[in-house]
Short mmCIF file of C-alpha atoms and ligand atoms in Angstrom, two decimals:
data_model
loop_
_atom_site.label_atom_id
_atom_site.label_comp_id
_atom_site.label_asym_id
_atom_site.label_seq_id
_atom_site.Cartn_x
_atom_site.Cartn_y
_atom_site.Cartn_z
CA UNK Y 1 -41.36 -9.95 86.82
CA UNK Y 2 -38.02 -8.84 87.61
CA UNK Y 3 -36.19 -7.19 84.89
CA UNK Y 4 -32.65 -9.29 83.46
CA UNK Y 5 -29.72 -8.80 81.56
CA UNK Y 6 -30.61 -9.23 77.77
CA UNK Y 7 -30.12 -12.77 76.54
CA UNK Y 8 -26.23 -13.24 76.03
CA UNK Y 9 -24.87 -10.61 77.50
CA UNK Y 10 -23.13 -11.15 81.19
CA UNK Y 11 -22.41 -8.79 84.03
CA UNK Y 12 -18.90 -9.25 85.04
CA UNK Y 13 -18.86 -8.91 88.55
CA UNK Y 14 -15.92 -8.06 91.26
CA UNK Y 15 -14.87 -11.11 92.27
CA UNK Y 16 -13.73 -12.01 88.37
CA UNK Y 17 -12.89 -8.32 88.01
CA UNK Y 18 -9.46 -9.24 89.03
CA UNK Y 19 -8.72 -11.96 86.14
CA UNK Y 20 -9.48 -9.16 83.94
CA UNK Y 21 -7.24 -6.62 85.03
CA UNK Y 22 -4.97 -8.77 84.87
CA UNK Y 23 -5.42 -9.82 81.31
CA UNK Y 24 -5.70 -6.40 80.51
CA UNK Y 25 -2.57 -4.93 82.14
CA UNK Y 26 -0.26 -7.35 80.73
CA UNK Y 27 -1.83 -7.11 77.64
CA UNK Y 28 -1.02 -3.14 77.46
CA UNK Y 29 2.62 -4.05 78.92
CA UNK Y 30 3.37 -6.37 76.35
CA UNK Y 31 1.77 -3.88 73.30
CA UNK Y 32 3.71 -1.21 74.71
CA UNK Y 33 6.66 -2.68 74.87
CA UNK Y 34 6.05 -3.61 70.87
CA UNK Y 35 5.44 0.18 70.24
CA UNK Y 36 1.82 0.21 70.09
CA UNK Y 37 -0.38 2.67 71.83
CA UNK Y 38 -4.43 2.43 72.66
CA UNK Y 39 -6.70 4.31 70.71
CA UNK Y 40 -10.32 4.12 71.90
CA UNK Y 41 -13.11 4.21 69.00
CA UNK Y 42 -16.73 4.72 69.15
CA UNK Y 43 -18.75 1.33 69.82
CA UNK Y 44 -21.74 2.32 67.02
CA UNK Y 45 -20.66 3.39 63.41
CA UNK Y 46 -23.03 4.10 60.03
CA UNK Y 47 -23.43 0.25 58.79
CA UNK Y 48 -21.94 1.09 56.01
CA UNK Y 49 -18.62 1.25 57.19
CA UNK Y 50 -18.76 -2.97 58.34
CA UNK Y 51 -20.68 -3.88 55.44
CA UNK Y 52 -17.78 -2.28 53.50
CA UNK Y 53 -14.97 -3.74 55.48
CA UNK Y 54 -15.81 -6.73 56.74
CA UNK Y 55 -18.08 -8.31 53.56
CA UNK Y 56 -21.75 -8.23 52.49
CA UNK Y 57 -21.52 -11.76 52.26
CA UNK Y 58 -20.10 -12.59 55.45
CA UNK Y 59 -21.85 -14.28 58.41
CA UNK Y 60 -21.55 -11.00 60.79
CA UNK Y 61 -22.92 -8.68 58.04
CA UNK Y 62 -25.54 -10.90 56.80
CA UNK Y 63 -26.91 -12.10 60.07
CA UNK Y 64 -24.98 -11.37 63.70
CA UNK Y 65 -25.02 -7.20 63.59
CA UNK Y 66 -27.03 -5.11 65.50
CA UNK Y 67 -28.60 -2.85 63.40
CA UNK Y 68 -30.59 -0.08 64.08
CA UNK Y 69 -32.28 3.30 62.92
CA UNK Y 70 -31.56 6.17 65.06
CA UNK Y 71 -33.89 9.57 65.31
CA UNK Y 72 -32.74 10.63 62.16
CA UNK Y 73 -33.11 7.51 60.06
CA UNK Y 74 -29.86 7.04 60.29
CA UNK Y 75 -28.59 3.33 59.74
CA UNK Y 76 -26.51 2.67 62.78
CA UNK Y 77 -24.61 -0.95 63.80
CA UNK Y 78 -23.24 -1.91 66.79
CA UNK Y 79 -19.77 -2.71 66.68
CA UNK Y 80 -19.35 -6.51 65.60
CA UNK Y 81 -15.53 -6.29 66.13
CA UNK Y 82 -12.80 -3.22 66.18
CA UNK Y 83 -10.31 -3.23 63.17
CA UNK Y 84 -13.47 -1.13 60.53
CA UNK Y 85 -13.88 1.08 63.66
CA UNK Y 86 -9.55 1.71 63.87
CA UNK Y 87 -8.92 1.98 59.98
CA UNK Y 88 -11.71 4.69 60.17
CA UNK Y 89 -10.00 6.71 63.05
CA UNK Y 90 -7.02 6.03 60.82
CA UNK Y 91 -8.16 7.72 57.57
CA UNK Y 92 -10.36 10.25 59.07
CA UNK Y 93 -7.54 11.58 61.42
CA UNK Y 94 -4.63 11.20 58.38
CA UNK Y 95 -2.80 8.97 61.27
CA UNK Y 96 -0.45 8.01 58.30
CA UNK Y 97 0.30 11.53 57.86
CA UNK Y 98 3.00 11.15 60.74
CA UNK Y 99 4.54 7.75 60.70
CA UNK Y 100 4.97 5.21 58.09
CA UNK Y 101 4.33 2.66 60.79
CA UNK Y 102 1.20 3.40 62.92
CA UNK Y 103 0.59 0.59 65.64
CA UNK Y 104 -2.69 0.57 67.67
CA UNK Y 105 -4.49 -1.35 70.18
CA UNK Y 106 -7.89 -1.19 71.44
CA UNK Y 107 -9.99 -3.44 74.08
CA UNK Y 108 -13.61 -2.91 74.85
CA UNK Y 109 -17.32 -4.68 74.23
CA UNK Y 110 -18.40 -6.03 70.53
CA UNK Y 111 -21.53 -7.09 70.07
CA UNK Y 112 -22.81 -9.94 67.88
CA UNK Y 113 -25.91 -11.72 67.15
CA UNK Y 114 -25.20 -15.10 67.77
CA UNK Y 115 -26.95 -18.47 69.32
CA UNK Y 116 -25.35 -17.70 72.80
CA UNK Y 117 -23.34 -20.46 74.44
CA UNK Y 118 -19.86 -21.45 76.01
CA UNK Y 119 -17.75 -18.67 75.04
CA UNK Y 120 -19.85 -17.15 72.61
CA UNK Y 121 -21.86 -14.23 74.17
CA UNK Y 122 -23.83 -11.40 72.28
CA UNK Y 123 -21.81 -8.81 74.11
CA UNK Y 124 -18.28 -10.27 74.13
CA UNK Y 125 -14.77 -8.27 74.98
CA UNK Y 126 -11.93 -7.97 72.51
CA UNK Y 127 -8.53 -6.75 72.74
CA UNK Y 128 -6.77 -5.81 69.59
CA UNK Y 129 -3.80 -4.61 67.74
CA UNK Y 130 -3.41 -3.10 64.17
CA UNK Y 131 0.11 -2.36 62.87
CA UNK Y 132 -0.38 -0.17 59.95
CA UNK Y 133 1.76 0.71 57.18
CA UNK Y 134 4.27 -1.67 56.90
CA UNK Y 135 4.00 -4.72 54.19
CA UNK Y 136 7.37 -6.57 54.96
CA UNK Y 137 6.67 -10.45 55.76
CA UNK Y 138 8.84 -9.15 58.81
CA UNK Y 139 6.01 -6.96 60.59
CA UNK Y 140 3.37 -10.36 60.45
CA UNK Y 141 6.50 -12.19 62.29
CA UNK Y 142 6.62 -9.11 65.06
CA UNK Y 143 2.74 -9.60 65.63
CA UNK Y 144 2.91 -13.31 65.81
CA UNK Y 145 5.60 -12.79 68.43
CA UNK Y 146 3.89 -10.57 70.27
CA UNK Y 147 0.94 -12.98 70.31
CA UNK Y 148 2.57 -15.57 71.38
CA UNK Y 149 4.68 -13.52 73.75
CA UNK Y 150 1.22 -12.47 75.55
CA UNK Y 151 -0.09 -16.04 75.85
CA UNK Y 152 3.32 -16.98 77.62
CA UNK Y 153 3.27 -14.28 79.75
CA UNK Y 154 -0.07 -14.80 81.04
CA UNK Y 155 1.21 -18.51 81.37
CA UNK Y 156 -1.72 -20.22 79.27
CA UNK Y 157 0.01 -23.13 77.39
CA UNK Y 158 -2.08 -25.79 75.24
CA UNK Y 159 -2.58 -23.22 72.52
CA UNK Y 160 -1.68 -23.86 69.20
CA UNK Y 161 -1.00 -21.03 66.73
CA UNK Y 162 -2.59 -22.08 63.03
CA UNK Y 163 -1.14 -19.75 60.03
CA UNK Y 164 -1.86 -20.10 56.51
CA UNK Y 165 -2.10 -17.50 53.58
CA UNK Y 166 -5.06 -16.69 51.71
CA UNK Y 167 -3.52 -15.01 49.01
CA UNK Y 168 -3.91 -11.66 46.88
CA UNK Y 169 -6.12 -10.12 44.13
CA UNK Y 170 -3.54 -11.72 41.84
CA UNK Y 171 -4.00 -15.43 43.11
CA UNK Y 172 -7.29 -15.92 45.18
CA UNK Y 173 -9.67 -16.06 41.37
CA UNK Y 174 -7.79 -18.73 40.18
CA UNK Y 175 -7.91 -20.68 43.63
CA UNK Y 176 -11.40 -19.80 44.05
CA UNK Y 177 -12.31 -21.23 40.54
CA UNK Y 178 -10.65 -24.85 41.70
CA UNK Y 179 -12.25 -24.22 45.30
CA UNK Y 180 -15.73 -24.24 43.39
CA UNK Y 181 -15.17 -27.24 40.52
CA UNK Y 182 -13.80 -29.11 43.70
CA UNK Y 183 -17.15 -28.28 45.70
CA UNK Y 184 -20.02 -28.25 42.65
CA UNK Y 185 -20.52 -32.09 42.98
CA UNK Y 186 -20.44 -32.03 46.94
CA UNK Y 187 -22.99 -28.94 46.97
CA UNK Y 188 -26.30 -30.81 47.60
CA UNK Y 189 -25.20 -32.50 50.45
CA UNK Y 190 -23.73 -29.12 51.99
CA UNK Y 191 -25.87 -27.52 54.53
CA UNK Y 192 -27.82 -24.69 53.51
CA UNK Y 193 -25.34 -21.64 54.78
CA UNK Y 194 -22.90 -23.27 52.78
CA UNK Y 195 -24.76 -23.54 50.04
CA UNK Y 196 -25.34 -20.14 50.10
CA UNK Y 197 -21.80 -19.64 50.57
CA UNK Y 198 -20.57 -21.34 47.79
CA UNK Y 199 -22.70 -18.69 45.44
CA UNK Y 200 -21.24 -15.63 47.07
CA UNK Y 201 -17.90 -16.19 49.15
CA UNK Y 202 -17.22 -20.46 48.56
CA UNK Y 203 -13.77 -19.56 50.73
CA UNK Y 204 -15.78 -19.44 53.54
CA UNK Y 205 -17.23 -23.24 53.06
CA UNK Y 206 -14.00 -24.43 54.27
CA UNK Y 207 -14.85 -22.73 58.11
CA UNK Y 208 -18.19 -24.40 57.93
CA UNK Y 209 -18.74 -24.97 62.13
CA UNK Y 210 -21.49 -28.29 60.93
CA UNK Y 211 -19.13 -30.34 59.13
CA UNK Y 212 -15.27 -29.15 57.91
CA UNK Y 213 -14.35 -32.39 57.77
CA UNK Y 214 -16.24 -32.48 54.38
CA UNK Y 215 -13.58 -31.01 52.80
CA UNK Y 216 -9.98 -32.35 54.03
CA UNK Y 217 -8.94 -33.18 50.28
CA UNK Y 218 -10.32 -29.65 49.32
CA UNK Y 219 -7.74 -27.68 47.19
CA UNK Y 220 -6.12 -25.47 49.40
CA UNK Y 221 -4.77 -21.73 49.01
CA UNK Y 222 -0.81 -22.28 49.00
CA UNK Y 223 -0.51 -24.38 45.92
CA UNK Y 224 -2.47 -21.31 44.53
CA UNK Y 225 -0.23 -18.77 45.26
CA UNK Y 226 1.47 -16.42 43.00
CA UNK Y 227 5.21 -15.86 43.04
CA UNK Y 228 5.46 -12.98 45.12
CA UNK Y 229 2.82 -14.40 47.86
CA UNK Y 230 4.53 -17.81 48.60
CA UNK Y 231 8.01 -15.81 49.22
CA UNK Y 232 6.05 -13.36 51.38
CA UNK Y 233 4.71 -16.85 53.33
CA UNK Y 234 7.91 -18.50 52.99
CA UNK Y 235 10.03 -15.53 55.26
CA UNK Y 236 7.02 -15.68 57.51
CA UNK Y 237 7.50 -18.70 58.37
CA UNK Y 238 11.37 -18.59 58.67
CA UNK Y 239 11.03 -16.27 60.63
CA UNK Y 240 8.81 -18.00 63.19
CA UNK Y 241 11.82 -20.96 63.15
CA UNK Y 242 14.38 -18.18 63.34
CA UNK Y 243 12.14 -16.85 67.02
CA UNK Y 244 11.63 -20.29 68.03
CA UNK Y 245 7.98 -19.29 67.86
CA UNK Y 246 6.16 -22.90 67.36
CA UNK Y 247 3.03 -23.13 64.83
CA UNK Y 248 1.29 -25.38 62.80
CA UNK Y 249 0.29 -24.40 58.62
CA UNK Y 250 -2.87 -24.90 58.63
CA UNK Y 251 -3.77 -24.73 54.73
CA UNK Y 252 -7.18 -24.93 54.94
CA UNK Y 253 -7.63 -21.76 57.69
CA UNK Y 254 -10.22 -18.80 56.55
CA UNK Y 255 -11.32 -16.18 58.05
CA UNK Y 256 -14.93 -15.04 58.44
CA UNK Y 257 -14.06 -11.65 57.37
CA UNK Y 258 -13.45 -10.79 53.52
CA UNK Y 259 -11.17 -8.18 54.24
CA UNK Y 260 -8.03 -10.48 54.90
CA UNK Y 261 -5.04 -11.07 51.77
CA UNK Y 262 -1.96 -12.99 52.73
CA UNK Y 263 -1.07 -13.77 56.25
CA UNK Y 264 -3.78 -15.15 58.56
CA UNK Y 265 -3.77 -17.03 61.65
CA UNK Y 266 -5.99 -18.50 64.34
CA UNK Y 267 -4.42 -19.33 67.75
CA UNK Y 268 -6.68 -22.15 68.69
CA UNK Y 269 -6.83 -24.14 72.07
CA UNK Y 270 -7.37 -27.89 72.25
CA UNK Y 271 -11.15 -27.68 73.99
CA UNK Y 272 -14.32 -25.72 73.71
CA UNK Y 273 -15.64 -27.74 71.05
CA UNK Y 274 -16.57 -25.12 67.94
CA UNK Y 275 -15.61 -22.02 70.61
CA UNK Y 276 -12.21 -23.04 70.28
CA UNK Y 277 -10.57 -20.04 68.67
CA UNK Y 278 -9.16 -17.95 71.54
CA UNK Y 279 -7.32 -15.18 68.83
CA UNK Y 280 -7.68 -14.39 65.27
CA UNK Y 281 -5.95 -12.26 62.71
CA UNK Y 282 -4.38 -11.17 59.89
CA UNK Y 283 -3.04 -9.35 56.96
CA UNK Y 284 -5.62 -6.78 55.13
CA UNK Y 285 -3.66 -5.13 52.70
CA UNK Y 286 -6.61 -3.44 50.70
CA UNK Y 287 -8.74 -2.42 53.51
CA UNK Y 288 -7.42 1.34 53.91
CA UNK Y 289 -7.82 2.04 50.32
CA UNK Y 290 -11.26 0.65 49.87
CA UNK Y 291 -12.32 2.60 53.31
CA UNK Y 292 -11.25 5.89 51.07
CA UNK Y 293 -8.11 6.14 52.46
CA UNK Y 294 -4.38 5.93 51.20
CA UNK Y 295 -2.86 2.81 50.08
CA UNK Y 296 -1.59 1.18 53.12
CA UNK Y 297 -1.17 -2.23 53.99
CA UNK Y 298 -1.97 -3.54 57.59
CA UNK Y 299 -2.04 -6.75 59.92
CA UNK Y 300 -3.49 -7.07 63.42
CA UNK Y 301 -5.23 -9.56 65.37
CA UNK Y 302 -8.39 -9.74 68.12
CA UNK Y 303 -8.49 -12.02 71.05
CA UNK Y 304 -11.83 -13.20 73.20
CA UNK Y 305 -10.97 -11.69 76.19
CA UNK Y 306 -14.04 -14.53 77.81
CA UNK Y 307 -12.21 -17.34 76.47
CA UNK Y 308 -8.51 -16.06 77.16
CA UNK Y 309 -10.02 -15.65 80.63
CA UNK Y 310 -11.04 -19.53 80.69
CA UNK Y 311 -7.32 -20.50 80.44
CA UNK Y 312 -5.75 -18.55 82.66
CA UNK Y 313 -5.18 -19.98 86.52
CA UNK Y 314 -6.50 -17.64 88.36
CA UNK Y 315 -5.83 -19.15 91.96
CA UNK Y 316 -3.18 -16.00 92.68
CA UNK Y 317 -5.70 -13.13 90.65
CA UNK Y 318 -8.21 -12.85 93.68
CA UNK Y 319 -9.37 -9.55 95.13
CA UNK Y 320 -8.02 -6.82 97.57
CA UNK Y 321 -8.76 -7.53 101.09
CA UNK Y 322 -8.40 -4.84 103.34
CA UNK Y 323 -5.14 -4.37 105.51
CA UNK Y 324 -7.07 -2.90 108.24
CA UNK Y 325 -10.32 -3.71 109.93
CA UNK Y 326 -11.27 -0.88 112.58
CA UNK Y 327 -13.69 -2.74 115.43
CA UNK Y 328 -15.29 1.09 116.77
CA UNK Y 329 -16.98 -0.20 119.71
CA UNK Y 330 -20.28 2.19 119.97
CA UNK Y 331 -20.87 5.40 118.22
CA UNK Y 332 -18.67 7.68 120.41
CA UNK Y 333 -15.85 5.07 119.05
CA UNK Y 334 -17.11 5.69 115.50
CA UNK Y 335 -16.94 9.21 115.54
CA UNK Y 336 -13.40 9.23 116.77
CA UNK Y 337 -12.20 6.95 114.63
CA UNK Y 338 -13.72 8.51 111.10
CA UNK Y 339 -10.51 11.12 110.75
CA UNK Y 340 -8.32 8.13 111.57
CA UNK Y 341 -9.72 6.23 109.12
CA UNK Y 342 -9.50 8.95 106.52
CA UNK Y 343 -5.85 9.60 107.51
CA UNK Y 344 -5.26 5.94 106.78
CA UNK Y 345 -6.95 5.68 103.43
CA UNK Y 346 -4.51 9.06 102.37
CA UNK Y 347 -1.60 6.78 103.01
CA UNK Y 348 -2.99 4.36 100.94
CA UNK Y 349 -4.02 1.72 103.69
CA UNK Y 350 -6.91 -0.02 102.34
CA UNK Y 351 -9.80 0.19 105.96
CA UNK Y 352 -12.74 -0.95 106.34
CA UNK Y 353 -15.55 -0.67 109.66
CA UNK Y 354 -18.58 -1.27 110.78
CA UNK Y 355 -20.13 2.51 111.12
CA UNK Y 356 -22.71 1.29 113.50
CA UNK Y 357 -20.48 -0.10 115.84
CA UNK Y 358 -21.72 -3.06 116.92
CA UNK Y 359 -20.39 -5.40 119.36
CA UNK Y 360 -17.15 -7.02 119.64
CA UNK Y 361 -18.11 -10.14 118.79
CA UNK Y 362 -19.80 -9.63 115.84
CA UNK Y 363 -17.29 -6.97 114.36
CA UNK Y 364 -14.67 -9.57 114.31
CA UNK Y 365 -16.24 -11.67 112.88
CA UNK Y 366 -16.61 -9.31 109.84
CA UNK Y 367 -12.73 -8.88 109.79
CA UNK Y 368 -12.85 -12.88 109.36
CA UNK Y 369 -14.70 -12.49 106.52
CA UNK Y 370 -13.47 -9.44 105.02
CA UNK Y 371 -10.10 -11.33 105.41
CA UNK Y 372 -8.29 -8.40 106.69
CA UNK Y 373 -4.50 -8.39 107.71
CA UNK Y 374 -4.97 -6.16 111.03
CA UNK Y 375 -7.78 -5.28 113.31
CA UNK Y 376 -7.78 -2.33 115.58
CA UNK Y 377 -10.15 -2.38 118.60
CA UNK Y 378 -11.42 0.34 119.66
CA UNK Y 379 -14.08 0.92 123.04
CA UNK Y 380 -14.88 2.95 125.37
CA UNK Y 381 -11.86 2.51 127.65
CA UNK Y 382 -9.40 3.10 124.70
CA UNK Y 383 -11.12 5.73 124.34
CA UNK Y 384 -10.04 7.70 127.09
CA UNK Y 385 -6.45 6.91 126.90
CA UNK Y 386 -6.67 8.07 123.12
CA UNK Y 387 -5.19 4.20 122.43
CA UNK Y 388 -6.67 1.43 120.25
CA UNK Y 389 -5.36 -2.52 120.30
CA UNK Y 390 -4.08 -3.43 117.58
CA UNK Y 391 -4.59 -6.99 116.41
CA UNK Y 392 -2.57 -9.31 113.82
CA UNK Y 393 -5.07 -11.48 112.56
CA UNK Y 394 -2.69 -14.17 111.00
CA UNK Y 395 -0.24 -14.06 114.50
CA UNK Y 396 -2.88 -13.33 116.76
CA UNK Y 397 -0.54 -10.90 118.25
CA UNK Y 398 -2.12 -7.86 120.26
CA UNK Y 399 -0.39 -4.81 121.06
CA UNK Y 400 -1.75 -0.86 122.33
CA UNK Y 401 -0.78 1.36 119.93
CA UNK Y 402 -1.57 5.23 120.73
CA UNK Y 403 -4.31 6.45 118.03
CA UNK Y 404 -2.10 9.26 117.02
CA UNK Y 405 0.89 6.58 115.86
CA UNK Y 406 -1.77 4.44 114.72
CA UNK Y 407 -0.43 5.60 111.04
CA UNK Y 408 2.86 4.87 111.05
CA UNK Y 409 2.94 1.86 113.11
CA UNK Y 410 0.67 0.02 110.17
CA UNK Y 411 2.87 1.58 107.38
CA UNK Y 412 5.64 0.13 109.66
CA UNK Y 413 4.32 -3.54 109.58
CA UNK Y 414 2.86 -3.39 105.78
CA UNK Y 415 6.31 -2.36 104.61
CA UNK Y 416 7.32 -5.41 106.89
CA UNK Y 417 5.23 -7.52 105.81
CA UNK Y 418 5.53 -6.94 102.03
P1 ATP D 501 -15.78 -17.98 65.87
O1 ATP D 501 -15.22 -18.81 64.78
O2 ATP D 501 -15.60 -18.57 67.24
O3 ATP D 501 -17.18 -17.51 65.59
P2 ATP D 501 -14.82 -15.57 64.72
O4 ATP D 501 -13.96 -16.04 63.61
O5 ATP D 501 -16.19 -15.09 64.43
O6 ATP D 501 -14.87 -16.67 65.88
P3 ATP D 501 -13.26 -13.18 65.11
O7 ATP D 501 -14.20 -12.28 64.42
O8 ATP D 501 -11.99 -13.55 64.47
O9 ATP D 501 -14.03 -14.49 65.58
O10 ATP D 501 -12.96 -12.58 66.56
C1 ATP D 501 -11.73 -12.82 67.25
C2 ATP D 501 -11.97 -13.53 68.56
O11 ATP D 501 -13.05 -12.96 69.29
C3 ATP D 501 -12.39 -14.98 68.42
O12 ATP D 501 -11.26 -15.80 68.20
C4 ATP D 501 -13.01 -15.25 69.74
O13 ATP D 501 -12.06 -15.53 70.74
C5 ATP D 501 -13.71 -13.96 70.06
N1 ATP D 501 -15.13 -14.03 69.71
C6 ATP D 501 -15.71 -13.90 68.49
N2 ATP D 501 -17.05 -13.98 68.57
C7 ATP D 501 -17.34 -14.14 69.89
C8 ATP D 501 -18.56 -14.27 70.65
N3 ATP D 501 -19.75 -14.20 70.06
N4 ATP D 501 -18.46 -14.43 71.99
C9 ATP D 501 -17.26 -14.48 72.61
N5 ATP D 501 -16.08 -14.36 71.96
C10 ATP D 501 -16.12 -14.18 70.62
MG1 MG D 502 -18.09 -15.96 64.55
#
């Protein structure tokens, strides 16, 4: 039998390749024009390091990582996601030696164990930001605008940004306390990861995929929150109104990661059913200091680069075609035209031939298909008057252009035609 991909994880081939650098590029223009810059991490890390960060009791550490022994016994994971990876880079490299605001973004392959489906792959693309260093209600409000200022520049609409706050070590006991009384009589009709849950992380009940409805009269987070919390919440959300950013409180939003305090949000579209979170993030203002580094707050988000791609129009995002198709009619005709062709492609004119120069016939028909702009003709009796015809495929407008103008006569019409 054939060898195939592994279960869950796609190719992404060249005729989507465009959608993607798309995404990407205005992703890096927007980011940049924020202040951040990329950094690239390693996609394997010791275990440790996301069993740490992201929560023993979570549903990626306890049962979506790919773990793995290396030649030394090593424990070794797969990436599930990229913030653990960035804080790392952070500490290890003193980043917050030089700035008291670092801001970072990163894009590349995670890798999760999951039941694959619609938008939910075992090797899945994120792009990321993490703004560290700054714990002013005022930086969350920057990387909610710059969230939504990506979606609108990519022109997907029907997305609704969810916030809520989840708190800090001085509030989330108490609120977890009421979370559990509120759940203890519900718990043998919960399915079995939630009971689970409830025992180790009940928060994380309330982003149960079977059945969240359960809980709509569930005690929620922001009548839990200390003083200092609900103002920090409070300016957030002014500040949103101030931007004319739109959003919805959603009070009963979690996150599957433990690492989150404060701030988090979900920017959720209105269909693939329980794939329907397109970009998620947060505040983590404890995660640098229990990774052994300094105490420094942070925020960032992540954003399915699959599902992003499922909203965007893509009708104008398709691939190069060539400008220039050369039709060398028998091999004497190829051999000529192989320095032409290379003088072309130095000047930046996309070519493309046939190098076993077939007939006439049959070589325009490949500049049909390859969809190119301009065909140049080249046989035997163009040949000897060192000419070519040139062709404009959309016109159908022939002229004889000598082969040694050949160059600037296309730049000539490209420029035109631009
Ligand atoms: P979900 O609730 O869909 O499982 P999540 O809360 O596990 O998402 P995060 O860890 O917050 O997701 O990751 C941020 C984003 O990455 C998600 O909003 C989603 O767009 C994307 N994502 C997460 N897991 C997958 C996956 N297995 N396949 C494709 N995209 C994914
Ligand atoms: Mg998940």
């Amino acid at each position: 039998m054939n060898i195939q991909a592994i279960k869950g994880v796609k190719d992404i081939l060249p005729e989507e390749m465009p959608a993607w650098l798309h995404l990407e590029k205005t992703a890096r223009e927007v980011f940049e024009s924020y202040g951040f810059s990329e950094i690239r991490v390693p996609v394997f890390e010791y275990t440790e390091l996301f069993a740490r960060s992201i929560g023993a009791s979570t549903d990626i550490v306890e049962k979506e990582m790919y773990t793995f022994a290396d030649r030394d016994g090593k424990k070794l994971t797969l990436r599930p996601e990229g913030t653990a990876g960035v804080v790392r880079a952070f500490i290890e490299h003193k980043l917050y030696a030089d700035s008291q605001h670092v801001k970072l973004y990163y894009l590349g392959p995670m890798f999760r164990h999951e039941r694959p489906q619609k938008g939910r792959f075992r090797q899945f693309y994120q792009i990321g930001v993490e703004a560290l260093g700054g714990s002013h209600p005022h930086v969350d409000i920057d990387i909610l605008a710059m969230l939504h200022r990506l979606f609108a520049r990519l022109g997907i609409g029907g997305v609704t940004l969810q916030v809520n706050s989840l708190g800090d070590a001085a509030c989330r006991d108490g609120y977890r306390t009421a979370l559990k009384e509120y759940l203890k009589p519900k718990l043998p009709t919960l399915c079995g990861d939630c009971q689970r849950r409830y025992e180790t992380n009940p928060l994380r009940v309330l982003d149960c995929k079977v059945d969240a409805e359960k809980f709509v009269d569930s005690p929620v987070m922001l009548d839990h929150l200390c003083g200092p919390c609900k103002e920090h919440f409070e300016t957030v959300e002014q500040g949103l109104k101030t931007l004319g950013i739109p959003f919805v409180v959603n009070p009963r939003l979690v996150r599957g990661l433990d690492y989150y305090t404060r701030t988090t949000f979900e920017l959720v579209m209105g269909h693939l059913g329980a794939q329907n979170t397109v970009a998620a993030g947060g505040r983590y203002d404890g995660l640098v200091q229990e990774l052994g580094g300094p105490a420094v707050p942070g925020i960032g988000f992540a954003l399915g680069v699959e599902r992003a791609i499922s909203l965007l129009d893509t009708t104008n995002l398709k691939a190069l075609r060539p400008h220039l198709y050369i039709a060398a009619l028998g091999d004497e005709a190829v051999r000529k035209v192989m320095p032409v062709i290379h003088s072309l492609r130095t000047e930046g004119i996309r070519v493309e031939t046939d190098y076993a120069g077939a007939s006439l016939k049959s070589q325009m028909k490949k500049a049909d298909k390859f969809g190119a702009a301009f065909t140049l003709i080249v046989g035997e009796q163009e040949l000897a008057s060192q000419t070519a015809v040139l062709r404009d495929m959309a016109t159908k407008e022939q002229i004889a252009v000598a082969l040694s103008g050949i160059v600037e006569e296309l730049k000539n019409r490209l420029t035109r035609s631009r």
